[in-house]
């Protein structure tokens, strides 16, 4: 048996929808499929406004523009995250202030944020790692008291909730990813969720090269024109059609991934009980989406041996992220506030096991057998 780390999701109806978009001669952005995806996200999450974008990176860039991030502003985020979280703000000239993570969820430690706030702080960017929510009540309370924007990097968090609220709808802006490594995909793509109706119109303008084209197409104005600075953040209909096929069967994808996640958890619990590995933690109040299954080895040396052992067995296991504050750009554009107690240490222990739509119970059993063999 050979098991890849990831297989891009495909449910079978994608080709039909993509062909339909081609046959209707509507392949640029904001056609029928894009609108269906936007509406699906709005209905599913309860957000007043969702707009498909070309990526989660671009959704975050839009959020940085909407939050009016200026050169010299400071933005607080974890260092244990993907580069896009920081890039979107660095492009606006902001300084990134990294705060340590919690070892249980790998999310930003909500109790260390307030000490990192200065007069220059403009926003907090919680990253919901593995689709498990950050402690949003505390984060929103801090943001309210200090008048800061909250931009949720919910790239991994679609279909997850925190105290009943969909991730991406709690802060001012939420950013989803539909990259091929995510639960629902369009190859490359994402979405921005916008809480304030006032900002929704500006978001449409920024996404359409700074024009009020969206208003024009709704018949609200009779000519469209250049009204603001913007860019092109709308994806092609071909990509939206691919995604819509998956959103229609979102629960089926969710159930399959959750069954695999629960199987992993059940089969690997004995190893965790005997202290050999650590397993993911899902705090009270959080419902996750089985985006990822990871284990934590003792240290980086054991993890390296584990990954090669699994590779020999035909199983793709990967690690991420190199903490941003230790990367060359992280040193240039950011600083770590406080002590790095867990970020580096825990990032060196974490390894992800195969997880994708269509993974079977037999495959999960096979993988867990190899994990157990490694630790015996
Ligand atoms: C995948 C991911 C992104 C980037 O998503 P793209 O759609 O590829 O731009 C950003 N942040 C996190 C935490 C991610 O996992």
Tab-separated table of C-alpha atoms and ligand atoms in Angstrom:
chain	number	residue	atom	x	y	z
A	1	UNK	CA	0.000	0.000	0.000
A	2	UNK	CA	1.150	3.530	-0.747
A	3	UNK	CA	-0.686	6.469	0.797
A	4	UNK	CA	-0.112	10.083	-0.198
A	5	UNK	CA	-0.194	12.798	2.379
A	6	UNK	CA	-2.872	14.669	0.421
A	7	UNK	CA	-5.191	13.974	-2.510
A	8	UNK	CA	-7.043	17.055	-3.812
A	9	UNK	CA	-10.778	16.632	-3.219
A	10	UNK	CA	-12.936	15.615	-6.184
A	11	UNK	CA	-16.515	14.415	-5.752
A	12	UNK	CA	-17.333	13.621	-9.399
A	13	UNK	CA	-19.697	16.434	-10.417
A	14	UNK	CA	-16.948	19.052	-10.870
A	15	UNK	CA	-16.416	18.270	-14.554
A	16	UNK	CA	-20.118	18.702	-15.311
A	17	UNK	CA	-20.239	22.129	-13.646
A	18	UNK	CA	-17.021	23.314	-15.251
A	19	UNK	CA	-18.349	22.185	-18.644
A	20	UNK	CA	-21.597	24.022	-17.928
A	21	UNK	CA	-19.708	27.268	-17.274
A	22	UNK	CA	-17.803	26.781	-20.543
A	23	UNK	CA	-20.969	26.044	-22.507
A	24	UNK	CA	-22.697	29.118	-21.102
A	25	UNK	CA	-19.767	31.227	-22.329
A	26	UNK	CA	-19.248	32.693	-18.890
A	27	UNK	CA	-15.812	31.900	-17.589
A	28	UNK	CA	-14.600	35.176	-16.068
A	29	UNK	CA	-15.404	36.110	-12.474
A	30	UNK	CA	-18.667	36.761	-10.665
A	31	UNK	CA	-20.911	34.577	-12.806
A	32	UNK	CA	-23.517	32.085	-11.674
A	33	UNK	CA	-21.131	29.684	-9.893
A	34	UNK	CA	-19.298	32.398	-7.992
A	35	UNK	CA	-22.646	33.755	-6.805
A	36	UNK	CA	-23.789	30.286	-5.767
A	37	UNK	CA	-20.609	29.777	-3.747
A	38	UNK	CA	-20.954	33.203	-2.079
A	39	UNK	CA	-24.572	32.428	-1.198
A	40	UNK	CA	-23.645	28.986	0.119
A	41	UNK	CA	-21.021	30.485	2.449
A	42	UNK	CA	-23.435	33.182	3.624
A	43	UNK	CA	-26.159	30.676	4.371
A	44	UNK	CA	-23.909	28.112	5.991
A	45	UNK	CA	-21.991	30.526	8.218
A	46	UNK	CA	-24.504	33.315	8.766
A	47	UNK	CA	-22.041	35.979	7.602
A	48	UNK	CA	-23.793	39.014	6.082
A	49	UNK	CA	-21.331	39.042	3.174
A	50	UNK	CA	-19.009	36.471	1.583
A	51	UNK	CA	-16.973	37.010	-1.579
A	52	UNK	CA	-14.936	34.349	-3.341
A	53	UNK	CA	-11.344	35.408	-3.918
A	54	UNK	CA	-8.356	34.080	-5.805
A	55	UNK	CA	-6.829	32.749	-2.574
A	56	UNK	CA	-6.919	33.036	1.187
A	57	UNK	CA	-3.733	35.077	0.873
A	58	UNK	CA	-5.675	37.558	-1.265
A	59	UNK	CA	-8.653	37.497	1.099
A	60	UNK	CA	-6.242	38.483	3.879
A	61	UNK	CA	-4.757	41.227	1.688
A	62	UNK	CA	-8.272	42.557	1.149
A	63	UNK	CA	-8.885	42.479	4.900
A	64	UNK	CA	-5.659	44.432	5.467
A	65	UNK	CA	-6.858	47.063	2.962
A	66	UNK	CA	-10.349	47.197	4.490
A	67	UNK	CA	-8.909	47.538	7.990
A	68	UNK	CA	-6.834	50.427	6.637
A	69	UNK	CA	-3.495	49.028	7.775
A	70	UNK	CA	-0.805	51.687	7.212
A	71	UNK	CA	3.005	51.708	7.190
A	72	UNK	CA	4.298	51.552	10.751
A	73	UNK	CA	1.150	49.950	12.163
A	74	UNK	CA	1.581	46.815	14.233
A	75	UNK	CA	-0.370	43.606	13.787
A	76	UNK	CA	-0.365	40.794	16.354
A	77	UNK	CA	-0.356	37.150	15.247
A	78	UNK	CA	1.237	33.800	16.105
A	79	UNK	CA	4.634	32.944	14.624
A	80	UNK	CA	3.457	29.381	14.117
A	81	UNK	CA	1.489	29.969	10.911
A	82	UNK	CA	1.701	30.018	7.140
A	83	UNK	CA	3.593	32.935	5.561
A	84	UNK	CA	0.438	34.454	4.023
A	85	UNK	CA	-0.881	35.465	7.434
A	86	UNK	CA	2.050	37.871	7.764
A	87	UNK	CA	2.586	38.744	4.083
A	88	UNK	CA	-0.795	40.419	3.710
A	89	UNK	CA	0.112	42.990	6.371
A	90	UNK	CA	3.785	43.329	5.462
A	91	UNK	CA	2.642	44.393	1.971
A	92	UNK	CA	0.855	47.324	3.628
A	93	UNK	CA	4.045	48.302	5.440
A	94	UNK	CA	2.992	46.982	8.816
A	95	UNK	CA	5.255	45.478	11.441
A	96	UNK	CA	4.312	41.981	12.536
A	97	UNK	CA	4.368	41.278	16.266
A	98	UNK	CA	4.501	37.575	17.055
A	99	UNK	CA	3.086	36.134	20.243
A	100	UNK	CA	3.674	32.641	21.637
A	101	UNK	CA	1.209	29.799	21.057
A	102	UNK	CA	-0.575	27.443	23.445
A	103	UNK	CA	0.960	23.975	23.375
A	104	UNK	CA	-2.431	22.218	23.411
A	105	UNK	CA	-4.058	23.707	20.278
A	106	UNK	CA	-1.013	25.358	18.639
A	107	UNK	CA	-3.143	28.521	18.512
A	108	UNK	CA	-2.085	31.997	19.657
A	109	UNK	CA	-2.052	32.196	23.460
A	110	UNK	CA	-4.927	34.585	24.145
A	111	UNK	CA	-3.431	35.454	27.516
A	112	UNK	CA	-0.237	36.823	25.959
A	113	UNK	CA	-1.821	39.171	23.438
A	114	UNK	CA	-2.594	42.140	25.648
A	115	UNK	CA	1.020	42.599	26.792
A	116	UNK	CA	2.082	42.878	23.133
A	117	UNK	CA	-0.234	45.806	22.394
A	118	UNK	CA	1.374	49.223	21.846
A	119	UNK	CA	0.089	52.590	20.623
A	120	UNK	CA	0.798	51.386	17.088
A	121	UNK	CA	-1.215	48.171	17.269
A	122	UNK	CA	-4.055	48.083	14.745
A	123	UNK	CA	-5.193	44.474	14.503
A	124	UNK	CA	-5.093	40.979	15.955
A	125	UNK	CA	-4.932	38.044	13.549
A	126	UNK	CA	-5.919	34.759	15.211
A	127	UNK	CA	-5.134	31.664	13.132
A	128	UNK	CA	-7.468	28.724	13.747
A	129	UNK	CA	-4.910	25.973	13.429
A	130	UNK	CA	-6.186	22.626	12.153
A	131	UNK	CA	-9.707	24.082	12.117
A	132	UNK	CA	-9.758	24.269	15.922
A	133	UNK	CA	-10.823	27.705	17.124
A	134	UNK	CA	-8.709	30.178	19.044
A	135	UNK	CA	-10.174	31.426	22.331
A	136	UNK	CA	-12.294	34.044	20.574
A	137	UNK	CA	-14.234	35.439	23.553
A	138	UNK	CA	-11.002	36.602	25.170
A	139	UNK	CA	-9.569	37.864	21.866
A	140	UNK	CA	-12.722	39.830	20.985
A	141	UNK	CA	-12.817	41.334	24.450
A	142	UNK	CA	-9.204	42.533	24.151
A	143	UNK	CA	-9.906	43.924	20.676
A	144	UNK	CA	-12.975	45.817	21.883
A	145	UNK	CA	-11.169	47.345	24.832
A	146	UNK	CA	-8.225	48.489	22.682
A	147	UNK	CA	-10.240	49.356	19.576
A	148	UNK	CA	-8.436	46.847	17.334
A	149	UNK	CA	-9.639	45.054	14.225
A	150	UNK	CA	-9.816	41.264	14.344
A	151	UNK	CA	-9.013	39.404	11.136
A	152	UNK	CA	-9.497	35.652	11.440
A	153	UNK	CA	-7.174	33.483	9.396
A	154	UNK	CA	-9.750	30.710	9.016
A	155	UNK	CA	-7.940	29.194	6.020
A	156	UNK	CA	-8.309	25.801	7.692
A	157	UNK	CA	-11.520	26.575	9.541
A	158	UNK	CA	-14.481	26.292	7.173
A	159	UNK	CA	-17.307	24.238	8.789
A	160	UNK	CA	-15.775	24.650	12.266
A	161	UNK	CA	-17.467	26.546	15.066
A	162	UNK	CA	-16.667	28.299	18.336
A	163	UNK	CA	-19.543	28.315	20.839
A	164	UNK	CA	-21.909	27.755	17.948
A	165	UNK	CA	-20.493	30.526	15.722
A	166	UNK	CA	-18.858	29.697	12.402
A	167	UNK	CA	-15.137	30.460	12.292
A	168	UNK	CA	-14.531	33.489	10.115
A	169	UNK	CA	-17.705	35.232	11.309
A	170	UNK	CA	-16.576	36.224	14.797
A	171	UNK	CA	-14.005	38.924	13.984
A	172	UNK	CA	-14.448	41.873	11.621
A	173	UNK	CA	-13.152	39.802	8.717
A	174	UNK	CA	-12.685	36.099	8.122
A	175	UNK	CA	-10.521	34.480	5.462
A	176	UNK	CA	-11.060	30.998	4.004
A	177	UNK	CA	-8.833	28.968	1.704
A	178	UNK	CA	-9.939	26.637	-1.075
A	179	UNK	CA	-6.422	25.580	-2.016
A	180	UNK	CA	-6.094	21.951	-3.057
A	181	UNK	CA	-4.780	21.008	0.388
A	182	UNK	CA	-7.900	22.284	2.154
A	183	UNK	CA	-11.178	20.462	2.933
A	184	UNK	CA	-13.039	22.048	-0.006
A	185	UNK	CA	-11.112	23.151	-3.026
A	186	UNK	CA	-11.066	25.034	-6.301
A	187	UNK	CA	-7.363	24.489	-6.992
A	188	UNK	CA	-6.374	27.970	-5.889
A	189	UNK	CA	-8.982	30.151	-4.241
A	190	UNK	CA	-10.454	31.534	-1.070
A	191	UNK	CA	-13.139	33.780	0.346
A	192	UNK	CA	-13.456	36.839	2.539
A	193	UNK	CA	-16.268	37.085	5.087
A	194	UNK	CA	-17.273	40.606	6.087
A	195	UNK	CA	-19.231	41.446	9.215
A	196	UNK	CA	-20.043	45.117	8.603
A	197	UNK	CA	-22.442	45.981	5.754
A	198	UNK	CA	-20.589	49.313	5.354
A	199	UNK	CA	-17.402	47.465	4.554
A	200	UNK	CA	-19.103	45.005	2.205
A	201	UNK	CA	-19.489	47.600	-0.528
A	202	UNK	CA	-15.888	48.737	-0.197
A	203	UNK	CA	-14.799	45.078	-0.388
A	204	UNK	CA	-16.618	44.669	-3.704
A	205	UNK	CA	-14.826	47.757	-5.007
A	206	UNK	CA	-11.354	46.659	-3.880
A	207	UNK	CA	-11.925	43.207	-5.378
A	208	UNK	CA	-12.963	44.692	-8.749
A	209	UNK	CA	-9.889	46.846	-9.442
A	210	UNK	CA	-11.247	49.768	-7.454
A	211	UNK	CA	-14.400	50.088	-9.556
A	212	UNK	CA	-18.066	50.029	-8.593
A	213	UNK	CA	-18.732	47.370	-11.233
A	214	UNK	CA	-20.707	45.127	-8.839
A	215	UNK	CA	-23.193	47.935	-8.217
A	216	UNK	CA	-23.468	48.508	-11.963
A	217	UNK	CA	-24.340	44.867	-12.598
A	218	UNK	CA	-27.032	45.024	-9.942
A	219	UNK	CA	-28.503	47.989	-11.801
A	220	UNK	CA	-27.915	50.342	-8.864
A	221	UNK	CA	-25.942	52.778	-11.034
A	222	UNK	CA	-25.947	53.306	-14.813
A	223	UNK	CA	-22.189	53.553	-15.395
A	224	UNK	CA	-19.302	52.032	-13.549
A	225	UNK	CA	-16.154	53.922	-12.793
A	226	UNK	CA	-12.887	53.916	-10.908
A	227	UNK	CA	-13.673	55.018	-7.345
A	228	UNK	CA	-10.891	53.663	-5.115
A	229	UNK	CA	-7.551	51.844	-5.074
A	230	UNK	CA	-8.061	48.149	-5.728
A	231	UNK	CA	-6.861	45.016	-7.401
A	232	UNK	CA	-8.203	41.913	-9.114
A	233	UNK	CA	-9.186	39.433	-6.446
A	234	UNK	CA	-12.030	37.619	-8.167
A	235	UNK	CA	-11.535	34.056	-9.331
A	236	UNK	CA	-12.587	32.569	-12.660
A	237	UNK	CA	-15.959	30.835	-12.994
A	238	UNK	CA	-14.138	27.630	-13.907
A	239	UNK	CA	-12.654	27.482	-10.431
A	240	UNK	CA	-15.910	28.510	-8.778
A	241	UNK	CA	-17.785	25.758	-10.666
A	242	UNK	CA	-15.296	23.185	-9.375
A	243	UNK	CA	-15.790	24.423	-5.816
A	244	UNK	CA	-19.568	24.554	-6.026
A	245	UNK	CA	-19.720	20.833	-6.806
A	246	UNK	CA	-17.970	20.214	-3.482
A	247	UNK	CA	-19.960	22.681	-1.421
A	248	UNK	CA	-23.150	20.925	-2.521
A	249	UNK	CA	-21.919	17.763	-0.805
A	250	UNK	CA	-20.059	19.522	1.980
A	251	UNK	CA	-21.487	17.246	4.664
A	252	UNK	CA	-20.393	14.118	2.833
A	253	UNK	CA	-16.811	15.403	2.673
A	254	UNK	CA	-17.001	16.488	6.310
A	255	UNK	CA	-18.320	13.086	7.465
A	256	UNK	CA	-15.638	11.167	5.625
A	257	UNK	CA	-12.841	13.301	7.076
A	258	UNK	CA	-14.362	13.193	10.563
A	259	UNK	CA	-14.637	9.401	10.467
A	260	UNK	CA	-10.939	9.198	9.559
A	261	UNK	CA	-10.007	11.709	12.260
A	262	UNK	CA	-11.961	9.814	14.919
A	263	UNK	CA	-10.412	6.520	13.809
A	264	UNK	CA	-6.911	7.973	14.080
A	265	UNK	CA	-7.731	9.330	17.513
A	266	UNK	CA	-9.136	6.023	18.726
A	267	UNK	CA	-6.311	3.874	17.354
A	268	UNK	CA	-3.516	6.175	18.547
A	269	UNK	CA	-4.926	6.932	21.994
A	270	UNK	CA	-3.069	4.007	23.623
A	271	UNK	CA	0.248	5.530	22.471
A	272	UNK	CA	-0.782	8.865	23.935
A	273	UNK	CA	-1.912	7.211	27.173
A	274	UNK	CA	1.470	5.568	27.558
A	275	UNK	CA	3.151	8.965	27.079
A	276	UNK	CA	4.880	8.174	23.780
A	277	UNK	CA	3.114	10.795	21.670
A	278	UNK	CA	0.712	13.696	22.085
A	279	UNK	CA	-2.567	13.969	20.193
A	280	UNK	CA	-4.558	17.042	19.090
A	281	UNK	CA	-6.650	18.814	21.726
A	282	UNK	CA	-10.096	20.236	20.935
A	283	UNK	CA	-11.171	22.550	23.776
A	284	UNK	CA	-14.687	22.712	25.181
A	285	UNK	CA	-16.910	24.879	22.984
A	286	UNK	CA	-14.957	24.157	19.796
A	287	UNK	CA	-16.288	21.948	17.023
A	288	UNK	CA	-13.590	21.205	14.474
A	289	UNK	CA	-13.737	20.118	10.829
A	290	UNK	CA	-11.170	17.301	10.692
A	291	UNK	CA	-8.909	19.446	8.557
A	292	UNK	CA	-5.814	17.801	9.890
A	293	UNK	CA	-4.614	14.905	11.986
A	294	UNK	CA	-1.264	15.395	13.650
A	295	UNK	CA	0.753	13.727	16.351
A	296	UNK	CA	3.603	15.141	18.368
A	297	UNK	CA	6.847	13.223	18.672
A	298	UNK	CA	9.269	13.695	21.582
A	299	UNK	CA	11.511	16.100	19.669
A	300	UNK	CA	12.802	17.040	16.223
A	301	UNK	CA	15.227	14.120	16.090
A	302	UNK	CA	12.481	11.566	16.758
A	303	UNK	CA	10.204	13.321	14.274
A	304	UNK	CA	12.842	13.129	11.509
A	305	UNK	CA	13.256	9.403	12.113
A	306	UNK	CA	9.477	8.955	12.168
A	307	UNK	CA	8.974	10.694	8.812
A	308	UNK	CA	11.647	8.551	7.094
A	309	UNK	CA	10.261	5.388	8.701
A	310	UNK	CA	6.780	6.173	7.389
A	311	UNK	CA	8.192	7.058	3.970
A	312	UNK	CA	9.836	3.625	3.816
A	313	UNK	CA	6.397	2.163	4.534
A	314	UNK	CA	4.920	4.153	1.628
A	315	UNK	CA	3.147	6.719	3.793
A	316	UNK	CA	3.502	10.459	3.217
A	317	UNK	CA	3.837	12.398	6.457
A	318	UNK	CA	4.837	16.052	6.571
A	319	UNK	CA	5.631	18.762	9.071
A	320	UNK	CA	5.157	22.540	9.010
A	321	UNK	CA	5.694	25.465	9.881
A	322	UNK	CA	9.149	26.872	10.459
A	323	UNK	CA	8.189	29.642	12.939
A	324	UNK	CA	7.988	32.911	11.009
A	325	UNK	CA	10.042	34.904	13.505
A	326	UNK	CA	13.044	32.686	12.802
A	327	UNK	CA	12.812	33.104	8.996
A	328	UNK	CA	14.795	35.847	7.214
A	329	UNK	CA	11.664	37.861	6.305
A	330	UNK	CA	10.248	37.346	9.783
A	331	UNK	CA	13.370	38.885	11.291
A	332	UNK	CA	13.162	41.788	8.867
A	333	UNK	CA	9.450	42.558	9.182
A	334	UNK	CA	8.580	41.295	12.610
A	335	UNK	CA	9.534	40.858	16.218
A	336	UNK	CA	8.594	38.295	18.826
A	337	UNK	CA	6.972	39.794	21.883
A	338	UNK	CA	7.725	37.951	25.107
A	339	UNK	CA	9.374	34.578	25.382
A	340	UNK	CA	9.219	31.819	22.785
A	341	UNK	CA	8.346	29.043	25.201
A	342	UNK	CA	6.246	26.820	22.944
A	343	UNK	CA	6.358	28.102	19.345
A	344	UNK	CA	9.706	26.609	18.339
A	345	UNK	CA	9.644	23.621	20.666
A	346	UNK	CA	6.161	22.412	19.723
A	347	UNK	CA	6.598	23.169	16.001
A	348	UNK	CA	9.582	20.815	15.989
A	349	UNK	CA	7.525	17.966	17.435
A	350	UNK	CA	4.479	18.146	15.177
A	351	UNK	CA	3.963	15.797	12.234
A	352	UNK	CA	0.843	15.488	10.062
A	353	UNK	CA	-0.563	12.136	8.980
A	354	UNK	CA	-2.371	11.592	5.650
A	355	UNK	CA	-5.820	13.199	5.616
A	356	UNK	CA	-7.962	13.763	2.556
A	357	UNK	CA	-11.456	13.214	1.215
A	358	UNK	CA	-11.769	9.542	0.265
A	359	UNK	CA	-9.260	8.150	2.776
A	360	UNK	CA	-10.550	4.751	3.891
A	361	UNK	CA	-10.778	3.102	7.276
A	362	UNK	CA	-8.337	0.417	6.047
A	363	UNK	CA	-5.820	3.086	5.084
A	364	UNK	CA	-6.105	4.738	8.492
A	365	UNK	CA	-5.663	1.345	10.181
A	366	UNK	CA	-2.627	0.615	8.033
A	367	UNK	CA	-1.079	3.988	8.922
A	368	UNK	CA	-1.781	3.542	12.652
A	369	UNK	CA	-0.188	0.069	12.570
A	370	UNK	CA	2.990	1.637	11.205
A	371	UNK	CA	2.899	4.409	13.819
A	372	UNK	CA	2.574	1.787	16.550
A	373	UNK	CA	5.381	-0.284	15.012
A	374	UNK	CA	7.647	2.763	15.058
A	375	UNK	CA	6.961	3.320	18.735
A	376	UNK	CA	7.265	-0.316	19.804
B	1	LIG	C1	-3.559	27.470	3.405
B	1	LIG	C2	-3.351	28.588	4.350
B	1	LIG	C3	-3.234	29.923	3.936
B	1	LIG	C4	-3.136	30.323	2.489
B	1	LIG	O1	-4.175	29.926	1.699
B	1	LIG	P1	-4.104	30.189	0.119
B	1	LIG	O2	-5.526	29.971	-0.316
B	1	LIG	O3	-3.170	29.170	-0.443
B	1	LIG	O4	-3.636	31.564	-0.107
B	1	LIG	C5	-3.141	30.919	4.889
B	1	LIG	N1	-3.138	30.632	6.200
B	1	LIG	C6	-3.212	29.376	6.651
B	1	LIG	C7	-3.221	29.123	8.118
B	1	LIG	C8	-3.317	28.305	5.742
B	1	LIG	O5	-3.379	27.051	6.202
